[in-house]
XYZ file of C-alpha atoms in Angstrom:
528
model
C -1.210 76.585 -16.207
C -1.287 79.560 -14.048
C -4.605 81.339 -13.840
C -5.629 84.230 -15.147
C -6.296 87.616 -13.145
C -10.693 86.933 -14.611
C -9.896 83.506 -13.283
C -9.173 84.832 -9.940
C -12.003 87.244 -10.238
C -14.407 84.327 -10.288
C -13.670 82.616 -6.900
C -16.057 82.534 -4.336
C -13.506 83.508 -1.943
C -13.125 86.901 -4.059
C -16.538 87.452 -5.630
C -17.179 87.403 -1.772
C -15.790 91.070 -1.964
C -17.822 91.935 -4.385
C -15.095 93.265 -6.466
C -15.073 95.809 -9.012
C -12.955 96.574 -11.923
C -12.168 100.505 -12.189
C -9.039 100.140 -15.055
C -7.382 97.763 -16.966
C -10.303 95.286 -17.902
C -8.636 94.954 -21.282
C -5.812 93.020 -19.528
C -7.676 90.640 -17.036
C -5.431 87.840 -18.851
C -2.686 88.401 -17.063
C -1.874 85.434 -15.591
C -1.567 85.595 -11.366
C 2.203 84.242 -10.064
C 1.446 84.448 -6.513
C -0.762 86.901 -4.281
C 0.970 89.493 -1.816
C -0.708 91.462 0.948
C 1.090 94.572 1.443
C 0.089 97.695 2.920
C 4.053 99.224 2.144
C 3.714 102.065 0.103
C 7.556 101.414 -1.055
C 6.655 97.848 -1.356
C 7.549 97.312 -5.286
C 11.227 96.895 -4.587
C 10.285 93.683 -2.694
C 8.360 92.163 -5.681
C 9.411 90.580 -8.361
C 6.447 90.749 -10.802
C 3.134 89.128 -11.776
C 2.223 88.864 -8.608
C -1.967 90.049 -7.418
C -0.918 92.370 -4.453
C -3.889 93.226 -1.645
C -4.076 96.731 0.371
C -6.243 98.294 2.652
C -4.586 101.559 0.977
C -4.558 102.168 4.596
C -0.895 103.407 4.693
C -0.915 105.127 0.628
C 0.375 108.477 0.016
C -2.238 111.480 -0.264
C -1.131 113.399 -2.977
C -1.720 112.736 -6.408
C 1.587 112.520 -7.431
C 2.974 110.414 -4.776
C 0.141 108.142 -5.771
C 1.477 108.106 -9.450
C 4.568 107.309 -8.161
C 3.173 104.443 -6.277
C 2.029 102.745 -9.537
C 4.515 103.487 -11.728
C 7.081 101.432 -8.953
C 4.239 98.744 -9.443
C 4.660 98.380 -13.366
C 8.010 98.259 -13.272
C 8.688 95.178 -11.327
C 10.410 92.828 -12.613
C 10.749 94.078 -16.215
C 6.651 92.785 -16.517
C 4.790 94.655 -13.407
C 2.330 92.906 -11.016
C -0.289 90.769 -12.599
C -3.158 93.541 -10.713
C -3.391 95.423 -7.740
C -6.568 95.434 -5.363
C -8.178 97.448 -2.958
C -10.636 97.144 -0.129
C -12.696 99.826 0.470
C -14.092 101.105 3.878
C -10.528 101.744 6.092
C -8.688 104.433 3.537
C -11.096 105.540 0.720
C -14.585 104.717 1.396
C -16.867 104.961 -1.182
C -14.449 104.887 -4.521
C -10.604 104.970 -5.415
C -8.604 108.349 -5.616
C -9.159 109.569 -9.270
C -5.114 109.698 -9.512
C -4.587 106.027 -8.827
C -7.435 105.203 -11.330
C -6.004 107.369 -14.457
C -2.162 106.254 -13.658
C -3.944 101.849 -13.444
C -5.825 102.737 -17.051
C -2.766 104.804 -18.633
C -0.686 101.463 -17.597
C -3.079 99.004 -18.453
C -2.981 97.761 -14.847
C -5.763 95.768 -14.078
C -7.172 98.136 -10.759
C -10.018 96.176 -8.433
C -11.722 97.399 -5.560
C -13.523 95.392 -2.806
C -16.572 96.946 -2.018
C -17.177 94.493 0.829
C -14.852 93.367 4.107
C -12.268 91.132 2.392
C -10.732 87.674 4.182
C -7.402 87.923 2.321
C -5.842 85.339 3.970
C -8.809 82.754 2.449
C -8.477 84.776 -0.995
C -4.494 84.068 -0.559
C -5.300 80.467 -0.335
C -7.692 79.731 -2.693
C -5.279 81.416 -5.151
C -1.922 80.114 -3.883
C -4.077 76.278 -3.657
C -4.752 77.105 -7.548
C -0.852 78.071 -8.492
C 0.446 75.506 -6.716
C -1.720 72.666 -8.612
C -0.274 74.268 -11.477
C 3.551 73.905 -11.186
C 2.533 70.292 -9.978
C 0.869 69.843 -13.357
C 4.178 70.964 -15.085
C 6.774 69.221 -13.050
C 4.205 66.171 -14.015
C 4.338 67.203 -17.664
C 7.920 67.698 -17.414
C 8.347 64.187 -16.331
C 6.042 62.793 -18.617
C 7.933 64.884 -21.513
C 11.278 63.274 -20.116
C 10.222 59.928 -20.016
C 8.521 60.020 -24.038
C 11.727 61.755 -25.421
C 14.474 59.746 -23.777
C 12.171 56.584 -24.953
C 12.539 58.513 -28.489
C 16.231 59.402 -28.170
C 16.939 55.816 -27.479
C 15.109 54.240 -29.901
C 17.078 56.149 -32.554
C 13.799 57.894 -33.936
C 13.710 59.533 -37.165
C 12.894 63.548 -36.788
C 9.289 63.128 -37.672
C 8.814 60.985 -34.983
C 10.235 63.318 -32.585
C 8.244 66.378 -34.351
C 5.132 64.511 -34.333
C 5.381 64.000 -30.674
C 6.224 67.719 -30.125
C 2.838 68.317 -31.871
C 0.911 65.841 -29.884
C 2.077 66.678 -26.701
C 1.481 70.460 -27.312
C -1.490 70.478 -29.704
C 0.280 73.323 -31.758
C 1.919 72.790 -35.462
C 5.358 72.293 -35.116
C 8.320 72.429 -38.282
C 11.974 71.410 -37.845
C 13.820 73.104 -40.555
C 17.493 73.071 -41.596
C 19.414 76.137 -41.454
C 18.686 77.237 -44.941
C 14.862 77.292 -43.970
C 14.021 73.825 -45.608
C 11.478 71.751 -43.862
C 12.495 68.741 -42.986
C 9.742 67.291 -40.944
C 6.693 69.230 -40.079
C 3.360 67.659 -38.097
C -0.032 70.417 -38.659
C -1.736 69.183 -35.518
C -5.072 69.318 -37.411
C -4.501 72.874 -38.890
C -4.333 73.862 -42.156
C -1.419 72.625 -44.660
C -0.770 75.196 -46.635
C -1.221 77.461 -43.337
C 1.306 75.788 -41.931
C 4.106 75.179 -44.840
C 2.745 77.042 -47.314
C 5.528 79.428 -48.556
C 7.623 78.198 -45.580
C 10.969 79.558 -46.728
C 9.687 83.249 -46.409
C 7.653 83.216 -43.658
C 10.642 80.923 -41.853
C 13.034 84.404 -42.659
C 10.367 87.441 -41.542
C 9.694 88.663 -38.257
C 6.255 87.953 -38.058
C 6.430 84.187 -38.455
C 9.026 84.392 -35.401
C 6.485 87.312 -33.105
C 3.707 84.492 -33.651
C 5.732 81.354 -32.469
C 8.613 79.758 -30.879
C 11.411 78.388 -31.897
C 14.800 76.670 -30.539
C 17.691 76.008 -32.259
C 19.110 72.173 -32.917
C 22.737 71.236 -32.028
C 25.273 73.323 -29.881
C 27.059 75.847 -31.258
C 29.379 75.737 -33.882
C 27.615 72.181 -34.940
C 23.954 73.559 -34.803
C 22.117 71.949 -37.668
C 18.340 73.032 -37.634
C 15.571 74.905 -36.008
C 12.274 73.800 -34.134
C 9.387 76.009 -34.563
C 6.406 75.737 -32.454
C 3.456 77.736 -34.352
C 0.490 79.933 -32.342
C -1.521 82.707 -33.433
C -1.013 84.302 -36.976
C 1.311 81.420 -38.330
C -0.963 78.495 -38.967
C -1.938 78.068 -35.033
C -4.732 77.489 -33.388
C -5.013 80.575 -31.342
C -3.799 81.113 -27.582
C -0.358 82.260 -26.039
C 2.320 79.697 -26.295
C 2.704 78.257 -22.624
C 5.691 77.658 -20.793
C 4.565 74.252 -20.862
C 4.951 74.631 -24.889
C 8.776 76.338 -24.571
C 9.619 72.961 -22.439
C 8.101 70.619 -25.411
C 10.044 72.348 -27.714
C 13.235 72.441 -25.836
C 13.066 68.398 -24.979
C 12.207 68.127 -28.976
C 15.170 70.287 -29.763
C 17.090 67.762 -27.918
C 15.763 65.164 -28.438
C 17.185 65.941 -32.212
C 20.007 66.977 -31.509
C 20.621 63.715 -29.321
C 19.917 61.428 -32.214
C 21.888 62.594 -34.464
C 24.994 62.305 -31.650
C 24.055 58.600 -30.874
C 23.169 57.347 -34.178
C 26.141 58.595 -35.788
C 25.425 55.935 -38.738
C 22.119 58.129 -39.593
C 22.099 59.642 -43.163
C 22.045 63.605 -43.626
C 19.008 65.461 -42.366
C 18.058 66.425 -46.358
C 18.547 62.409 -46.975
C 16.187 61.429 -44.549
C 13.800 64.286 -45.575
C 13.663 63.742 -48.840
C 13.499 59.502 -48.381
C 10.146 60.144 -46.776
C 8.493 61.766 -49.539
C 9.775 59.388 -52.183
C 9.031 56.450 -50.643
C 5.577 57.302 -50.419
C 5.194 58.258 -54.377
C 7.267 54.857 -54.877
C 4.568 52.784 -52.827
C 2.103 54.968 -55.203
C -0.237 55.961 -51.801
C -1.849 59.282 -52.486
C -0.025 61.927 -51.792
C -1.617 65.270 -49.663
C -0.574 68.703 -50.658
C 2.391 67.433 -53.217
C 3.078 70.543 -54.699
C 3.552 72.481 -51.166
C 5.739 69.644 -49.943
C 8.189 70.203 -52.860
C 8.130 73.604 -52.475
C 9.208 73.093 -48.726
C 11.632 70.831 -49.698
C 13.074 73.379 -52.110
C 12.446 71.619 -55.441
C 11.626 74.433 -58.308
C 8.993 72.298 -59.779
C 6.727 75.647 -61.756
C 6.903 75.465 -65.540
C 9.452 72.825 -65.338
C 9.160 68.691 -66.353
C 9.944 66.789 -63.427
C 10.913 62.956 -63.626
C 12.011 59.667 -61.485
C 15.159 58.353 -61.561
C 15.991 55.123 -59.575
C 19.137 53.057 -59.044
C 19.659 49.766 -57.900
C 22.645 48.151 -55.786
C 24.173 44.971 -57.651
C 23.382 42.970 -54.939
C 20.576 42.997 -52.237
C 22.447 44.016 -48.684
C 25.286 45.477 -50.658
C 25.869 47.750 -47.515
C 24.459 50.735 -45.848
C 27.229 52.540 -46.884
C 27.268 52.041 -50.257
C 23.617 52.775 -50.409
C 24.453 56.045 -48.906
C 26.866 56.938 -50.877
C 25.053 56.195 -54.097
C 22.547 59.104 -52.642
C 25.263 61.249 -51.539
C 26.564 61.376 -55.106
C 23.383 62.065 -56.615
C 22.335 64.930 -54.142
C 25.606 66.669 -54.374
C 25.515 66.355 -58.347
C 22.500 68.053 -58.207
C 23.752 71.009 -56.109
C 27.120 71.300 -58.148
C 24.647 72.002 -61.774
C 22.285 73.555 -59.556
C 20.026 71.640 -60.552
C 16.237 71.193 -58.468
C 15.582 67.592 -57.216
C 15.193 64.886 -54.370
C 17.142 61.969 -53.490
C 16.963 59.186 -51.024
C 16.851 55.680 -50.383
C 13.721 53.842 -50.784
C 15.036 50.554 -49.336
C 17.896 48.538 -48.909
C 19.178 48.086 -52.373
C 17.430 50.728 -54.068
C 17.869 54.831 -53.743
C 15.294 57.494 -55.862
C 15.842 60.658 -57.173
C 12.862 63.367 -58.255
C 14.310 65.733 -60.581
C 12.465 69.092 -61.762
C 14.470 70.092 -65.336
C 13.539 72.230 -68.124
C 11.805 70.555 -70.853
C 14.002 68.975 -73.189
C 16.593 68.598 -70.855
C 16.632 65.289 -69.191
C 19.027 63.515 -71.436
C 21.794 66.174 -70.329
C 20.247 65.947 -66.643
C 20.524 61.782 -66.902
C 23.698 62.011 -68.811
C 25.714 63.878 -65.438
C 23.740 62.113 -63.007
C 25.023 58.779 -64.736
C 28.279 60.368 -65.243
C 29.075 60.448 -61.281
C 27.777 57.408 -60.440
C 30.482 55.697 -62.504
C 33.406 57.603 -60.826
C 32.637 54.918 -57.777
C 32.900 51.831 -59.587
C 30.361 50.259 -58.705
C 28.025 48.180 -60.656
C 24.638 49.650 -60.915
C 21.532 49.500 -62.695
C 20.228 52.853 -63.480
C 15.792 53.170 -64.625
C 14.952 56.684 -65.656
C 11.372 57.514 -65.824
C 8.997 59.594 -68.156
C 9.245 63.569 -67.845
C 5.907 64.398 -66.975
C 4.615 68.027 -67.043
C 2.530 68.324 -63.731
C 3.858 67.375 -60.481
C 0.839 65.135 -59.675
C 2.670 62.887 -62.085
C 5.811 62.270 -60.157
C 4.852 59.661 -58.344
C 4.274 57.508 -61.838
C 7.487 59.187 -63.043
C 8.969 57.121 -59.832
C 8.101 54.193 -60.196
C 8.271 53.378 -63.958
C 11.736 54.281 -63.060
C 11.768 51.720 -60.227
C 10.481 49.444 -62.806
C 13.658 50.026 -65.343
C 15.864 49.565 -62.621
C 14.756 45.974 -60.999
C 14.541 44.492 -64.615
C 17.515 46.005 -65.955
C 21.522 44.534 -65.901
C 23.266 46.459 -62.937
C 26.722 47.272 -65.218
C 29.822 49.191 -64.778
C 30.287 52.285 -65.604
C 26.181 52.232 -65.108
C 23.976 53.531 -68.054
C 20.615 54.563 -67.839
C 18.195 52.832 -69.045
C 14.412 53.338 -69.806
C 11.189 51.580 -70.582
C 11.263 50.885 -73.885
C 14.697 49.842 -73.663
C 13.594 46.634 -72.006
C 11.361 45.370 -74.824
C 11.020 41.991 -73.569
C 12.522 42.096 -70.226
C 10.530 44.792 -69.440
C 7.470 43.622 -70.450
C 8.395 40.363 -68.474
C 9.045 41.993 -65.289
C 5.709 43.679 -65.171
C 4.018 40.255 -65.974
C 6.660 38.270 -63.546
C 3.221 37.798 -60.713
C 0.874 36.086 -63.207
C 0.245 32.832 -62.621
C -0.101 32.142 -66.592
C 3.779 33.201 -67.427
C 5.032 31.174 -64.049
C 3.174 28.158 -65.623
C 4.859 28.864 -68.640
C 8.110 29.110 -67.345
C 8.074 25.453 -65.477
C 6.407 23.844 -68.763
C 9.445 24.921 -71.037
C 11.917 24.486 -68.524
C 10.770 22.280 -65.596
C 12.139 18.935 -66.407
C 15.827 20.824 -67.536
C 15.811 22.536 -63.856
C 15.062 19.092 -62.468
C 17.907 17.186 -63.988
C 20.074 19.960 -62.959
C 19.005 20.145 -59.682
C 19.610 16.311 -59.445
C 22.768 15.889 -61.204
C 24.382 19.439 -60.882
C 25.650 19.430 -64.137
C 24.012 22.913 -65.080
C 22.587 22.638 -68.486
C 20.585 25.748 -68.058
C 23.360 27.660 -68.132
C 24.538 25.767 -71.587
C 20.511 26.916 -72.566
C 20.797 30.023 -71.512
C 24.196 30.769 -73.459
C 23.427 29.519 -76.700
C 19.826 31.358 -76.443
C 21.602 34.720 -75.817
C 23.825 34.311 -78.613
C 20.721 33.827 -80.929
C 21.534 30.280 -81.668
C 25.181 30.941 -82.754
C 27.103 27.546 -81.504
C 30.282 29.095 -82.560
C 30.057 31.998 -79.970
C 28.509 30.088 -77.570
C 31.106 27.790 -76.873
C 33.285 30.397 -76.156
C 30.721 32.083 -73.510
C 30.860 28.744 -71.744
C 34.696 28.542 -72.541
C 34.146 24.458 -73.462
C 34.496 23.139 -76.764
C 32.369 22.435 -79.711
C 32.111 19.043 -79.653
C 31.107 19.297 -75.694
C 28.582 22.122 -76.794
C 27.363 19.956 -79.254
C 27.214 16.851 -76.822
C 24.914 19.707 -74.135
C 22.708 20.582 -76.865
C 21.624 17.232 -77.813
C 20.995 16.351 -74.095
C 18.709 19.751 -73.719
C 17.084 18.246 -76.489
C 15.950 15.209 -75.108
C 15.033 16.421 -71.599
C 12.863 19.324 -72.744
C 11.523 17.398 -75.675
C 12.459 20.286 -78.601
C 14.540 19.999 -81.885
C 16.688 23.291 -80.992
C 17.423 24.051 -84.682
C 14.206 25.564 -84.812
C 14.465 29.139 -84.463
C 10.940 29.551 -83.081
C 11.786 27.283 -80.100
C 14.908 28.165 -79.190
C 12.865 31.806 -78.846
C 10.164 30.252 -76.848
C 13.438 29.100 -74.346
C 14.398 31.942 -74.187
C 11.605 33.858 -73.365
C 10.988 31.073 -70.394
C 14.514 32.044 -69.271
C 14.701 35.661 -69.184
C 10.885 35.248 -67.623
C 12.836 33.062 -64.716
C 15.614 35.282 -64.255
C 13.388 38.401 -63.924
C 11.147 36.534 -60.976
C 14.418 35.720 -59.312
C 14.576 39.242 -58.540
C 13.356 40.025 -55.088
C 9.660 41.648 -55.140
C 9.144 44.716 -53.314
């Protein structure tokens, strides 16, 4: 970092000069671009600003107004002025500066020095110039090290808040990436405070004060730009102190960095998606949550006076396909928008995508009802868990995953139909039990030796069991689900019989084989 004009002031090689400040000491942070000894009186067309410049004064106008005009060429350099301008004392003016030049350097806020004592400029010029120089070595170092961590990001396909958090780190500032609507879609605080940082987002994202306190880059090349990276300093959730050039490169190798990874992994889900996956999966995995209700305000869910509740669905098959996953999400999200209604959607997993969706009370069945409605325009077989409304968003994440809990224990079907707790009954209350030891022991006492003669022989008299169970005993109907005849039903049964040791015209153990075979069927489902 380039140092400041105070900085300069305390060298030994200047304080040997025993300088004095006569105007500007309000702006001694200027920061010094190079030092120029000049003793030109026309020499501000040869500068290109924030430079310190030296002078005898030696060869300075005499009149007050030429002297003006001196200064005011000074301040105009460059569209930003020189950093300061210094004089020694003892050739020109020998005891103090001319009164004009003093009232023009305070009206300007130029910072004004004199050197009360012989000056070695050219050992001033050095220590100065040795200072600058160490500094653009220090950024062309940064630089590199900035190239190397973002191309290392870029290629390994990282998700934006990977990218943002390394923005953050590298620059110790809060840093958002929003979409161009002004929803956040990844945010790090660096330490500061949440709601300082995100709190109200939206508006503060749209007024001018957010944007005089910060910096900010747009993502993507025009007409595909999809986004906005906003480095925060004073007065927007900062920590204080000017944002650095060395901050502007951060946030322009971030802003690529983006904008890169959405070019190269062109298989990526939306921005939203991927914004809204992170937040749901960790209310699925039921981790405590920081600052909910300000992260679903950034997000844009309208969660005040309003029920919100978890919806989950869950592919047919595990690995169905990315793209089937995606569009699964797709379809919910853009239901959502089309009834305007407030909610988040995303994939938890592989097989299984969430929704979090804020409602008025009493209307989740109409909410469910279109959400269910597209899902069965693609076909596909699904099962569909909807969770309990719950009044306070520090519920959702219970809303979530009672509905993950529907949906692993429920039938996927087609069309889909959603399907809550206390529609399980038994299932249900199986699939929450499905880790006990007891109900695993259960399930190989009623059902181990039938497994094992199956296993052995292949003839798959489980599958008999299982049929006439679901009919509730009915041999009739049962025989046709296993499309064989009565007689060979008959001939199944009686074999069942013997290898499990049970007189199946008892009602009460035909239930008991049943309840061993849903129990089996619901721990064949993968655990999460």
């Amino acid at each position: 970092m380039l140092p400041t004009l105070a900085e300069v002031l305390a060298l030994p090689e200047v304080q040997r000069g025993d300088p004095l400040v006569v105007a500007g000491r309000a702006h001694l942070d200027r920061r010094v671009r190079w030092v120029h000894v000049s003793e030109l009186s026309d020499i501000a067309e040869l500068l290109t600003g924030d430079e310190l410049l030296l002078t005898t004064g030696i060869a300075l106008p005499s009149s007050p107004r030429a002297l003006r005009g001196y200064l005011d060429g000074l301040v105009r350099v460059g569209g930003v002025g020189i950093a300061g301008l210094a004089v020694e004392l003892g050739r020109r003016y020998t005891d103090e500066l001319p009164a004009a030049l003093v009232t023009a350097a305070e009206e300007h806020g130029l910072p004004l020095l004199a050197f009360r004592r012989e000056t070695s400029f050219v050992a001033l010029t050095q220590a100065v110039h040795r200072i600058v120089v160490n500094a653009h070595l220090a950024e062309l170092e940064a630089s590199e090290e900035a190239h190397r961590a973002f191309t290392q990001l870029t290629l390994g396909r990282a998700r934006p808040q990977q990218v943002v958090d390394l923005v953050a780190e590298m620059a110790d500032r809060p840093v958002v990436f929003e979409n161009l609507v002004h929803r956040v879609i990844a945010y790090n605080t660096a330490g500061r405070d949440h709601d300082a940082v995100i709190g109200d987002w939206e508006r503060r994202s749209r007024s001018a004060r957010l944007l005089g306190a910060s910096a900010a880059v747009d993502v993507g090349p025009e007409p595909g730009r999809f986004g906005r990276l906003v480095l925060l300093a004073d007065g927007a959730g900062g920590a204080g102190g000017d944002l650095t050039p060395r901050h502007r490169m951060l946030l322009e190798r971030g802003a690529t960095a983006l904008a890169m990874g959405r070019l190269i992994d062109r298989d990526a889900q939306s921005l939203e998606l991927q914004a809204h996956r992170t937040l749901l999966t960790e209310l699925a995995a039921g981790v405590d949550v920081p600052h909910l209700p300000a992260r679903l305000t950034s997000l844009g869910v309208r969660w005040k006076g309003r029920h919100v509740t978890g919806m989950a669905v869950r592919l047919s098959a595990p690995g169905s396909g990315a793209d089937e996953l995606r569009g699964v999400a797709t379809d919910l999200l853009d239901e959502l928008r089309v009834r305007r209604t407030s909610g988040l959607v995303g994939p938890v997993d592989d097989e299984r995508v969430v929704a979090l969706v804020a409602h008025a009370p009493g209307d989740l069945d109409a909410v469910v009802a279109r959400l269910v409605a597209r899902l069965a325009r693609s076909g596909a077989r699904l099962a569909v868990g909807v969770g309990s409304a719950v009044a306070e968003v520090a519920g959702a994440g219970a809303s979530v995953r009672e509905a993950l809990v529907v949906a692993d224990s429920a039938a996927p079907t087609d069309p889909p139909r959603a399907v809550r707790l206390y529609d399980l009954r038994l299932r249900g209350l199986l699939h929450l039990l499905r880790d006990d030891p007891r109900v695993q022991q259960y399930v190989e006492r009623e059902l181990g030796s039938l497994l094992a003669h199956d296993a052995r022989t292949g003839e798959e008299l489980t599958g008999t069991l299982a049929a006439y169970c679901a009919e509730g005993g009915n041999k009739v109907r049962a025989a046709e689900r296993c499309h064989i005849s009565r007689p060979a039903l008959y001939a199944r049964l009686r074999r069942i019989g013997q290898l499990v040791d049970i007189d199946l015209a008892d009602p009460e153990n035909v239930l008991a084989l049943h309840v061993a075979l849903l129990a089996r069927e619901v721990m064949a489902t993968p655990v999460r």
